[in-house]
PDB file of C-alpha atoms and ligand atoms in Angstrom:
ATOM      1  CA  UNK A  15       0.872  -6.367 -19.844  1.00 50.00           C
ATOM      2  CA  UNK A  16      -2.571  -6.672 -18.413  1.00 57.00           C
ATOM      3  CA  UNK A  17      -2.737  -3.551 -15.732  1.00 64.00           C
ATOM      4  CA  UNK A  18      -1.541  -1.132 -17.664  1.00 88.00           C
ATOM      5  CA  UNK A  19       1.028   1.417 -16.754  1.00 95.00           C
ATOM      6  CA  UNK A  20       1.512   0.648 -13.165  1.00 97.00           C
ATOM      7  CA  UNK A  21       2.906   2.796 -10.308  1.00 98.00           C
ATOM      8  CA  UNK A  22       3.700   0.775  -6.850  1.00 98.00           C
ATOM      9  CA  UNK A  23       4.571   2.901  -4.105  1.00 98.00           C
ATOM     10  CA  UNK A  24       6.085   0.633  -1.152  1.00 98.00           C
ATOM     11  CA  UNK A  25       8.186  -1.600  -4.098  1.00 98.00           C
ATOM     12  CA  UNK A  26      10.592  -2.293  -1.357  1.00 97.00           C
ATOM     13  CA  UNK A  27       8.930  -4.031   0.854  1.00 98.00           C
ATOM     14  CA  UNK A  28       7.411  -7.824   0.848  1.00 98.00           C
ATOM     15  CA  UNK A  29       4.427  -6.746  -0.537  1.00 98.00           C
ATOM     16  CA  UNK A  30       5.333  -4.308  -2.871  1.00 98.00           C
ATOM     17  CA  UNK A  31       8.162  -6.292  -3.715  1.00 97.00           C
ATOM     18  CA  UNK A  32       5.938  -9.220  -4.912  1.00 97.00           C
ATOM     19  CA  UNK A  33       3.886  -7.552  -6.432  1.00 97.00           C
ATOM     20  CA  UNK A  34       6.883  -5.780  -8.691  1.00 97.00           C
ATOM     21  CA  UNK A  35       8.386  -9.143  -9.837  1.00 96.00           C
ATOM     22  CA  UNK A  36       5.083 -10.650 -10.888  1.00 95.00           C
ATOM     23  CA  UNK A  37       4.122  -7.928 -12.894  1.00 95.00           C
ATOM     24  CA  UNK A  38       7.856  -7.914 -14.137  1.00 94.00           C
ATOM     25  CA  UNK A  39       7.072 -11.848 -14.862  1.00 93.00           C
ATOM     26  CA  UNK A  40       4.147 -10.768 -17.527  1.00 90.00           C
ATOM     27  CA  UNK A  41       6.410  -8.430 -19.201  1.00 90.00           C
ATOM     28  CA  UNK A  42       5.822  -4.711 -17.026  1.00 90.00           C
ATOM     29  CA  UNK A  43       8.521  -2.399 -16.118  1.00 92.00           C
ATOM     30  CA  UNK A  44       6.169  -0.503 -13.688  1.00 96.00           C
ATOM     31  CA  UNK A  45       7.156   2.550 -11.799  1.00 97.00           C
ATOM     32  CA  UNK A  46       8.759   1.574  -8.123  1.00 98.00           C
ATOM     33  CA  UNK A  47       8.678   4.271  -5.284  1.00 98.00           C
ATOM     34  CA  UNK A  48       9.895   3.598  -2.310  1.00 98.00           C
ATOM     35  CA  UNK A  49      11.888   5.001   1.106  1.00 97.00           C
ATOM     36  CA  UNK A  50      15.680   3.777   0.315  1.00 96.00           C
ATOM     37  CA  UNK A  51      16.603   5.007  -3.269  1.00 96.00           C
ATOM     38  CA  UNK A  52      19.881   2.175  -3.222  1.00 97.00           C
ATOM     39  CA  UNK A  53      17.047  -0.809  -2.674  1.00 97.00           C
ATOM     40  CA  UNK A  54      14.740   0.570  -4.890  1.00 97.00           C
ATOM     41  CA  UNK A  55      17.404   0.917  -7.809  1.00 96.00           C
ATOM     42  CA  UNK A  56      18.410  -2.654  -7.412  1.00 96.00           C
ATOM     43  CA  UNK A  57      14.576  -3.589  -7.441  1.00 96.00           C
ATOM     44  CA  UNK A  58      14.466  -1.644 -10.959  1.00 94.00           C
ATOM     45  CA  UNK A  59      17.654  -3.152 -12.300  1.00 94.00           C
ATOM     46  CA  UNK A  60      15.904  -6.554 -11.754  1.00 93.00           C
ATOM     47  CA  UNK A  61      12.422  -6.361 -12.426  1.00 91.00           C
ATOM     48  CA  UNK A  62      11.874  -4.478 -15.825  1.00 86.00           C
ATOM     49  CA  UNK A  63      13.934  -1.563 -15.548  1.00 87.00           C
ATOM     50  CA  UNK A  64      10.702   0.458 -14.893  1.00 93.00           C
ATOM     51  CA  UNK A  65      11.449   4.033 -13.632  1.00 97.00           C
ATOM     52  CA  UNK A  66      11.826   4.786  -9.855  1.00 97.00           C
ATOM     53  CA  UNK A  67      11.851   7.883  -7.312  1.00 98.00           C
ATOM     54  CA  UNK A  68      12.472   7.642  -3.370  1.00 98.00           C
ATOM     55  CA  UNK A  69      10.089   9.097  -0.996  1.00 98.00           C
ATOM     56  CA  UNK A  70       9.219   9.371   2.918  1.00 98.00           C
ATOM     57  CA  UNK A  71       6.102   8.560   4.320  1.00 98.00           C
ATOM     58  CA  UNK A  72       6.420  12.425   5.873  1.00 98.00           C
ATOM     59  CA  UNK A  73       7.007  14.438   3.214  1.00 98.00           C
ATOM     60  CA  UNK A  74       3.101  14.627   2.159  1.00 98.00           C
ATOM     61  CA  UNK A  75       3.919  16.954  -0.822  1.00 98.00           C
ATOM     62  CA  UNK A  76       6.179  14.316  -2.009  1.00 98.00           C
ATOM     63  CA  UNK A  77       3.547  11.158  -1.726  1.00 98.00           C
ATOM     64  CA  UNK A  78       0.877  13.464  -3.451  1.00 98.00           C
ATOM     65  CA  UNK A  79       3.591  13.977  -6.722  1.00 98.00           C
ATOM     66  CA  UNK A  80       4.531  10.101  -7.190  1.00 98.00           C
ATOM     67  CA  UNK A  81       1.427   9.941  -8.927  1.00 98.00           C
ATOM     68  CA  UNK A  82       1.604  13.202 -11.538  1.00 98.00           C
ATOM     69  CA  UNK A  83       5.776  12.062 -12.064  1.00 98.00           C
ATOM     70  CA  UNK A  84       5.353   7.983 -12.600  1.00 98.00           C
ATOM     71  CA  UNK A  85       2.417   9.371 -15.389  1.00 97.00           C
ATOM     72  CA  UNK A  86       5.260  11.613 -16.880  1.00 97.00           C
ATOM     73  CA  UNK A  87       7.335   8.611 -16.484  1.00 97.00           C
ATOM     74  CA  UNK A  88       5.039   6.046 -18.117  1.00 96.00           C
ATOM     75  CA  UNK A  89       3.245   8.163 -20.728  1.00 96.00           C
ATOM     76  CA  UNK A  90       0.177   7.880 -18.818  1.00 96.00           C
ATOM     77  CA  UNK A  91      -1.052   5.835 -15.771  1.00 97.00           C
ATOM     78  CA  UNK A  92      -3.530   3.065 -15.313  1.00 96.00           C
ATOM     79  CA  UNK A  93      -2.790   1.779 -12.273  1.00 96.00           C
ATOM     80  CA  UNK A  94      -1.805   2.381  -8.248  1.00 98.00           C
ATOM     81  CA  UNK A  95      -0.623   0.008  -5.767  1.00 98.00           C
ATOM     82  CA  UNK A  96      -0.012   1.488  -2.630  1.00 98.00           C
ATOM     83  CA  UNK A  97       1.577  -1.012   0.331  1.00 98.00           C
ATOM     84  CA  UNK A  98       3.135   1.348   2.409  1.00 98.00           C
ATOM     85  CA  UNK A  99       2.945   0.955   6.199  1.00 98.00           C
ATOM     86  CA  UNK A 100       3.954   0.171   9.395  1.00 98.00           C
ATOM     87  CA  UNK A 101       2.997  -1.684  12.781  1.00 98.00           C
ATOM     88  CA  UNK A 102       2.508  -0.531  16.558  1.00 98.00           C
ATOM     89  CA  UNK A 103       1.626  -2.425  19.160  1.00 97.00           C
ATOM     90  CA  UNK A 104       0.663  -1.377  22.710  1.00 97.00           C
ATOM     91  CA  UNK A 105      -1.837  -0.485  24.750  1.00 97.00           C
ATOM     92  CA  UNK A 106      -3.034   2.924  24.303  1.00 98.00           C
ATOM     93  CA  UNK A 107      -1.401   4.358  27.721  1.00 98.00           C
ATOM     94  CA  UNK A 108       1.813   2.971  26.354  1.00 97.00           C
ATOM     95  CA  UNK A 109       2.005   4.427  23.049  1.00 98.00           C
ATOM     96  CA  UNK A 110       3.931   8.259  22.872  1.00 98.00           C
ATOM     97  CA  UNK A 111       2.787  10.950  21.106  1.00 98.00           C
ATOM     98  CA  UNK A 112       5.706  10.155  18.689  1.00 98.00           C
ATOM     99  CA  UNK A 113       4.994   6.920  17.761  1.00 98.00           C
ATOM    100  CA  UNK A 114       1.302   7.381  17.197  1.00 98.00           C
ATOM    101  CA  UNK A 115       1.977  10.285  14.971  1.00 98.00           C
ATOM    102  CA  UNK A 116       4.327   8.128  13.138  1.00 98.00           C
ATOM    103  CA  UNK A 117       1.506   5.474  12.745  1.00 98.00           C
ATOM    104  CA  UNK A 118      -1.055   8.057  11.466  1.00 98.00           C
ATOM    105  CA  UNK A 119       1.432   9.506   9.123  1.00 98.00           C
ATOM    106  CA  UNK A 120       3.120   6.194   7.631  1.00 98.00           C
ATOM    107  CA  UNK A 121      -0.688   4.082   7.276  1.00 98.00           C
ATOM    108  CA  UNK A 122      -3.103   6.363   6.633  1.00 98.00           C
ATOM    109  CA  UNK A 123      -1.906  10.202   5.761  1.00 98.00           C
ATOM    110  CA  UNK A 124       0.754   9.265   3.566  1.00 99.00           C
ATOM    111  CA  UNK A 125      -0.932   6.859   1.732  1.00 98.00           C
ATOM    112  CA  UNK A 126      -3.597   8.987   1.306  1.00 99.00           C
ATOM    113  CA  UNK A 127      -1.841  12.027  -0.232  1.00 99.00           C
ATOM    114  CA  UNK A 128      -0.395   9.245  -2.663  1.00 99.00           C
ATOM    115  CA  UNK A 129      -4.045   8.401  -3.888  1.00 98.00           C
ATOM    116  CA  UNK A 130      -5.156  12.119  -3.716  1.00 98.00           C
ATOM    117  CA  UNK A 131      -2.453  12.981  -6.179  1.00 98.00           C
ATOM    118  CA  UNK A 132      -3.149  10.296  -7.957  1.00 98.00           C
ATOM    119  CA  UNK A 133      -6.815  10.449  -8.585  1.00 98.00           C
ATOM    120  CA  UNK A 134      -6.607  13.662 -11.100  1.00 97.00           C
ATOM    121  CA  UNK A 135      -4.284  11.785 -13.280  1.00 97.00           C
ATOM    122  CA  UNK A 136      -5.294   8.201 -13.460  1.00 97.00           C
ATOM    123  CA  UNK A 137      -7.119   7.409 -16.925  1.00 88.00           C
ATOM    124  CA  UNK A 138     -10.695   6.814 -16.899  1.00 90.00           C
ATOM    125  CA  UNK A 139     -10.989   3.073 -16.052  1.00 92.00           C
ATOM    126  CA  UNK A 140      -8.182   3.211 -14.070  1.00 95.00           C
ATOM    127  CA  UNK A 141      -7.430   1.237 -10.428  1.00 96.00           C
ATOM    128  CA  UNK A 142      -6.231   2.030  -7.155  1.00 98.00           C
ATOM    129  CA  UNK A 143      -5.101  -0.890  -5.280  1.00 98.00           C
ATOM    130  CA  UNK A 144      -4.277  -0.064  -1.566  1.00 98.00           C
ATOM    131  CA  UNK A 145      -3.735  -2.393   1.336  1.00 98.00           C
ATOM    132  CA  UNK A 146      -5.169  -1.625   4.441  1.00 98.00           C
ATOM    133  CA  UNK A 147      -5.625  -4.949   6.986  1.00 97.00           C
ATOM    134  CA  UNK A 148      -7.390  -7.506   8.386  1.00 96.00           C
ATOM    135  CA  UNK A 149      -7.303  -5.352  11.397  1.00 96.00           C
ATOM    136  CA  UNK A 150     -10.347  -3.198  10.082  1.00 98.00           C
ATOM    137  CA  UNK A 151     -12.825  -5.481  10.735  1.00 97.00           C
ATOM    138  CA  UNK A 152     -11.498  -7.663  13.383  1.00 95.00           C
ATOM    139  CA  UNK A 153      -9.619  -4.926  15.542  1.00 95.00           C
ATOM    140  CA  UNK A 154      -7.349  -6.705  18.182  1.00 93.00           C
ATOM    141  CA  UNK A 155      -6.435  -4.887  22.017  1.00 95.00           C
ATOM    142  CA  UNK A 156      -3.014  -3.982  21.824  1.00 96.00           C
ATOM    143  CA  UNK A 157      -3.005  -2.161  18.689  1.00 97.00           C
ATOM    144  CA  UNK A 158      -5.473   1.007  19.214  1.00 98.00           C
ATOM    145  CA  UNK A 159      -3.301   3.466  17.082  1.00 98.00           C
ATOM    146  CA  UNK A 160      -2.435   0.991  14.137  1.00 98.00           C
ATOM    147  CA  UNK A 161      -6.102   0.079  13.910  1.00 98.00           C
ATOM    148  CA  UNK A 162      -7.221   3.522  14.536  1.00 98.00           C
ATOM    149  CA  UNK A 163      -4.902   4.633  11.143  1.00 98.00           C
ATOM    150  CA  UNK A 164      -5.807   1.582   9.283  1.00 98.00           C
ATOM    151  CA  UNK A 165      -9.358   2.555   9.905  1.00 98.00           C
ATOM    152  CA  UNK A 166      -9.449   5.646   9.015  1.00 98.00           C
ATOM    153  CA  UNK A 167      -7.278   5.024   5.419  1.00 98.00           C
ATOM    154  CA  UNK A 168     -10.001   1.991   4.985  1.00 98.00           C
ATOM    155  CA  UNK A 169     -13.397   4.799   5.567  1.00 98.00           C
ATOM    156  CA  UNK A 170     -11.275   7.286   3.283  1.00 98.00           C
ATOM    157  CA  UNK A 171     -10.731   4.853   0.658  1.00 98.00           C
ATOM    158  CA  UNK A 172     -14.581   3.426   0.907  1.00 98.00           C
ATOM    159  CA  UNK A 173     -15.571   7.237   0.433  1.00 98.00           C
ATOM    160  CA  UNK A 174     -13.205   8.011  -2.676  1.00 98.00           C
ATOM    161  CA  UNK A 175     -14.034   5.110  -4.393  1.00 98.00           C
ATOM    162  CA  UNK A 176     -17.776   5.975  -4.079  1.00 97.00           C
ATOM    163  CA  UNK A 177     -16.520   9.225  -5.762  1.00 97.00           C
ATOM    164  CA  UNK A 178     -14.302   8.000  -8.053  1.00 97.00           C
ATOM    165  CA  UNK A 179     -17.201   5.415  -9.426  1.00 94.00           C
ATOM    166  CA  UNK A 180     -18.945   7.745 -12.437  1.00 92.00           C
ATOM    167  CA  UNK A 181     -15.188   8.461 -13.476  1.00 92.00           C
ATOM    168  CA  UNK A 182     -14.932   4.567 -13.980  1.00 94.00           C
ATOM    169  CA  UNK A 183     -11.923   4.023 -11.312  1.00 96.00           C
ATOM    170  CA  UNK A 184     -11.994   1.730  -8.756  1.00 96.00           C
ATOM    171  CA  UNK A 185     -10.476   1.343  -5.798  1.00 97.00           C
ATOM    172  CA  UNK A 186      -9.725  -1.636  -4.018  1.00 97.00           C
ATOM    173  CA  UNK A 187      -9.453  -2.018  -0.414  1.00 98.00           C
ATOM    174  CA  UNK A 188      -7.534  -5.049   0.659  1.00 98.00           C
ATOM    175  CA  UNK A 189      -7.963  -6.053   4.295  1.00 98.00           C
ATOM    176  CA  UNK A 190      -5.373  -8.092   4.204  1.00 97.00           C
ATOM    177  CA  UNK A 191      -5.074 -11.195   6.484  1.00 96.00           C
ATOM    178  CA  UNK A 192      -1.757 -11.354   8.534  1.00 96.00           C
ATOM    179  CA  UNK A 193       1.303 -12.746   6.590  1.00 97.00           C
ATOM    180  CA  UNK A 194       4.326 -14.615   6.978  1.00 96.00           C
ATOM    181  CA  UNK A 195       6.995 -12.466   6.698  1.00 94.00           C
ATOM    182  CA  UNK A 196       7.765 -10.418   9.695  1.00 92.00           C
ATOM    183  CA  UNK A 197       6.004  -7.485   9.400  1.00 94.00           C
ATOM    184  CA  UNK A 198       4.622  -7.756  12.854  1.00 93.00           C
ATOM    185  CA  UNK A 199       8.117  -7.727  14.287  1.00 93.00           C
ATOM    186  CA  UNK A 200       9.196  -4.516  12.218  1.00 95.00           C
ATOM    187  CA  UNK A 201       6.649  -2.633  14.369  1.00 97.00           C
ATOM    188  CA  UNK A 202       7.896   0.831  15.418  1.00 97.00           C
ATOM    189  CA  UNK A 203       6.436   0.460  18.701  1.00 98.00           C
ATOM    190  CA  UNK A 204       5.480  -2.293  21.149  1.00 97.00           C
ATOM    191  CA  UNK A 205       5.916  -6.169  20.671  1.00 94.00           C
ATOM    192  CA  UNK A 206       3.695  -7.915  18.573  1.00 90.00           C
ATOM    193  CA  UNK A 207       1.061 -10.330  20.685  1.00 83.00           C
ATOM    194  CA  UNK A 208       1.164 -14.096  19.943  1.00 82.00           C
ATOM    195  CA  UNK A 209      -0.097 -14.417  16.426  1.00 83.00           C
ATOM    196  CA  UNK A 210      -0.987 -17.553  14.391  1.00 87.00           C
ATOM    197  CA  UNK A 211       1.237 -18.668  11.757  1.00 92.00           C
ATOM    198  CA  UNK A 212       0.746 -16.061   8.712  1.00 95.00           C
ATOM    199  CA  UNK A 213      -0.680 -16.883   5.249  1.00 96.00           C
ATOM    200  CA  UNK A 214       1.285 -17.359   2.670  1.00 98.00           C
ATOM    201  CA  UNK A 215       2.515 -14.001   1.232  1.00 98.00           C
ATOM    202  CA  UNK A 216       2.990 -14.902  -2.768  1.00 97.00           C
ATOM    203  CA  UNK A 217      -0.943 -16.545  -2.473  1.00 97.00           C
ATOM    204  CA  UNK A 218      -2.436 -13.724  -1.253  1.00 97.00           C
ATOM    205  CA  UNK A 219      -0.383 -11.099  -3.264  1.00 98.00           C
ATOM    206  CA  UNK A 220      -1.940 -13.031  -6.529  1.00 96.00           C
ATOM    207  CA  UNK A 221      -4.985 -13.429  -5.123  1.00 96.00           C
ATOM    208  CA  UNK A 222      -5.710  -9.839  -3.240  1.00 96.00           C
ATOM    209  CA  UNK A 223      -3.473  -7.509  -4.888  1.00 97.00           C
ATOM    210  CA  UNK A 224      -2.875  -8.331  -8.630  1.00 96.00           C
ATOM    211  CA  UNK A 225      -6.201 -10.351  -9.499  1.00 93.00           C
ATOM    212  CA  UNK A 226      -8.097  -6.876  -9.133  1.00 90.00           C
ATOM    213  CA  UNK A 227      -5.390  -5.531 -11.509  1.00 89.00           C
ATOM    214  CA  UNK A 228      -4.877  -8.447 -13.988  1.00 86.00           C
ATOM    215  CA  UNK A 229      -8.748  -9.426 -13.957  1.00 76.00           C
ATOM    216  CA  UNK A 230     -10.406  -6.720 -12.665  1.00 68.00           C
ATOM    217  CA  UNK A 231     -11.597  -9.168  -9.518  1.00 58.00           C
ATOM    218  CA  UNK A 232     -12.033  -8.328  -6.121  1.00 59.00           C
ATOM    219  CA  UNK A 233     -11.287 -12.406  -4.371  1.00 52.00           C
ATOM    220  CA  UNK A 234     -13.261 -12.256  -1.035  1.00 46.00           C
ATOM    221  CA  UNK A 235     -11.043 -12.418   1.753  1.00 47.00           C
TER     222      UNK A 235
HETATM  223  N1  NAP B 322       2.470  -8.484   6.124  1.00 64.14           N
HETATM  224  C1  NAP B 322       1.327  -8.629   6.796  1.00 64.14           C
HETATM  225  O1  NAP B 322       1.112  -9.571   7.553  1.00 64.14           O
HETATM  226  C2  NAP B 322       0.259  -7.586   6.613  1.00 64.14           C
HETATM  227  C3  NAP B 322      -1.054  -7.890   7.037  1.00 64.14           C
HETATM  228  C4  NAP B 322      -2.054  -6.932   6.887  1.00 64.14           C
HETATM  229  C5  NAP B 322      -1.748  -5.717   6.313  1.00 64.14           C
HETATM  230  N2  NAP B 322      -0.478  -5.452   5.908  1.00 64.14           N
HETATM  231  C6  NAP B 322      -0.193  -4.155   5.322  1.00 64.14           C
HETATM  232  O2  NAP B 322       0.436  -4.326   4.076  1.00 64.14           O
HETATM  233  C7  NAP B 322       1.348  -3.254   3.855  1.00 64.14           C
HETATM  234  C8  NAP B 322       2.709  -3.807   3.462  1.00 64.14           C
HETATM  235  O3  NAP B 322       3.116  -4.757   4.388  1.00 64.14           O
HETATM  236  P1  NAP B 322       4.472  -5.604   4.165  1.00 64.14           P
HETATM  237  O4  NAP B 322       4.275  -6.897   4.820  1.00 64.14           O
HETATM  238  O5  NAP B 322       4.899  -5.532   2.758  1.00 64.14           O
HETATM  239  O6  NAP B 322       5.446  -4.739   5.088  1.00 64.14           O
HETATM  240  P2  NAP B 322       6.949  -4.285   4.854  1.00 64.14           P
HETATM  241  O7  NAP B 322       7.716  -5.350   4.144  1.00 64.14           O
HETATM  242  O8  NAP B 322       7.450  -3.849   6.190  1.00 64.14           O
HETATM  243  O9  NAP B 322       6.789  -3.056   3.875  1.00 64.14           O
HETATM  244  C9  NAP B 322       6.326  -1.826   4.339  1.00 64.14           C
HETATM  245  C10 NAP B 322       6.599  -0.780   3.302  1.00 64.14           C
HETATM  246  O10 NAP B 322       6.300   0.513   3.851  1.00 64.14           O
HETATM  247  C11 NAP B 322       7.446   1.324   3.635  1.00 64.14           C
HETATM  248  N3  NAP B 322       7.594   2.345   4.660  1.00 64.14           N
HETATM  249  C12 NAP B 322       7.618   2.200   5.996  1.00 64.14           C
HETATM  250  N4  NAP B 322       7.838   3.385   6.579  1.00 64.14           N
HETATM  251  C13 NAP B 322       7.958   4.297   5.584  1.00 64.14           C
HETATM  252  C14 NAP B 322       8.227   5.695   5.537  1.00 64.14           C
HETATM  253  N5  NAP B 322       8.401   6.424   6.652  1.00 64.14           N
HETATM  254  N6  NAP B 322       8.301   6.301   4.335  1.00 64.14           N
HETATM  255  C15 NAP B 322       8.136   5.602   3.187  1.00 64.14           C
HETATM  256  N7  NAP B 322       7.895   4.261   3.165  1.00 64.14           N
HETATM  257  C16 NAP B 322       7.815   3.633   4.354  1.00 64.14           C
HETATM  258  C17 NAP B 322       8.621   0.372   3.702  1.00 64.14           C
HETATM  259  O11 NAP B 322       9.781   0.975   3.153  1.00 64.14           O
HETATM  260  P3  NAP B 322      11.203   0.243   3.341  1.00 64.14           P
HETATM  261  O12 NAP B 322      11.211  -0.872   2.330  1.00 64.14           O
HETATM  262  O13 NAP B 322      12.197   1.295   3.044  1.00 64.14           O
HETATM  263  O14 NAP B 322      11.262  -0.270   4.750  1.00 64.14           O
HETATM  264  C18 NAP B 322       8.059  -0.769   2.869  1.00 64.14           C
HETATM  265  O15 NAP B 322       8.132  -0.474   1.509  1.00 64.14           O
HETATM  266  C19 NAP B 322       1.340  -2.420   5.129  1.00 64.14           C
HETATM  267  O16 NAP B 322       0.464  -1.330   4.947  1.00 64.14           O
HETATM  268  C20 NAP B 322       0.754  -3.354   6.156  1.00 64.14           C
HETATM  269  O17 NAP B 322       0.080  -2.664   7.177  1.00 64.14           O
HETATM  270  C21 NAP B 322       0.526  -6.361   6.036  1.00 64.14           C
END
């Protein structure tokens, strides 16, 4: 399988998931974390048996170890996909202290402490593939916090990957453009605002998420 020995953390949902059954398709069993240990052992059972370990987006010390276990797992890893995350909406005012922290913790904290742990034990030439949003560059009032997090995980990642360059790993930023699929209405705060119809989620999982891994090509979005 072209990738490598894959870890994708967030296997459960669409994106994750998508991205777990086409690499399943080319013959990978890669490693699947995830929140809801049940779901993720069903994903397993049907996509290449690849090994699997449930996590929360708060335990930090737990994101920072999926990395150093799915290399124990694998026999050594090549690759990261991180598509953890969750919406917000509201106006600043609106937002409590709860649900921002939640925000911070489950888009940009969390998936940074995956990468951190990562980064010492990804081969040289390895890839970290992390999806951030559309909502980087074209920030929409409404969603202050959820842009604010997706922000700062998109400057972090900009800034590692600088880092990571002389090592010979890249990481991939994908801004993704909004999706069919719901994940708008899954928001843990607020009600979406009317959005166009979403892109097709299998097109732009190919084209954003596994060309970079398959073909080592960044598409334009
Ligand atoms: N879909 C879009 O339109 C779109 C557009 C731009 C960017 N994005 C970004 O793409 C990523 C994935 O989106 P998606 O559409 O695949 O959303 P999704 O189906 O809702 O998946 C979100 C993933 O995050 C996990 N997650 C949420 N809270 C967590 C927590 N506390 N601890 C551990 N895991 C947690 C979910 O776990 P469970 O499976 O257990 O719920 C799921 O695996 C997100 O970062 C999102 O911001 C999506």
């Amino acid at each position: 399988m072209d990738g490598g020995k894959v870890l994708v953390v967030g296997a459960t949902g669409m994106i994750g998931g998508l991205v777990v059954r086409r690499l399943a398709e080319r013959g990978g069993a890669p490693a699947l974390a995830g929140r809801d240990a049940t779901r993720l052992a069903t994903l397993a059972r049907e996509s290449g048996g690849g090994p699997c370990r449930a996590f929360d987006a708060y335990d930090l010390d737990g994101c920072a170890d999926l990395a150093p276990w799915a290399a124990q797992a694998l026999g050594g890893l090549d690759t990261v996909v991180v598509t953890i995350g969750v919406a917000g909406f509201g106006r600043a005012e609106e937002v409590t202290e709860a649900a921002a922290e939640h925000l911070m913790t489950v888009n940009a904290l969390a998936p940074m402490a995956v990468i951190r742990g990562a980064l010492p034990v990804l081969q040289p030439g390895g890839t970290v593939v992390a999806v951030t949003g559309a909502v980087v560059d074209r920030p929409l009032v409404g969603t202050a916090d959820y842009a604010a997090a997706k922000t700062a995980f998109a400057t972090w990642l900009g800034i590692v990957g600088r880092e990571q360059r002389r090592r010979g790993v890249t990481v991939v930023d994908v801004r993704m453009p909004h999706l069919a699929g719901g994940f708008a209405d899954r928001a843990v705060t607020g009600t979406a605002p009317g959005l166009p119809p979403g892109a097709d989620p299998a097109d732009a999982v190919e084209r954003y998420v596994l060309a970079p891994i398959l073909n080592g090509t960044e598409a334009s979005l």
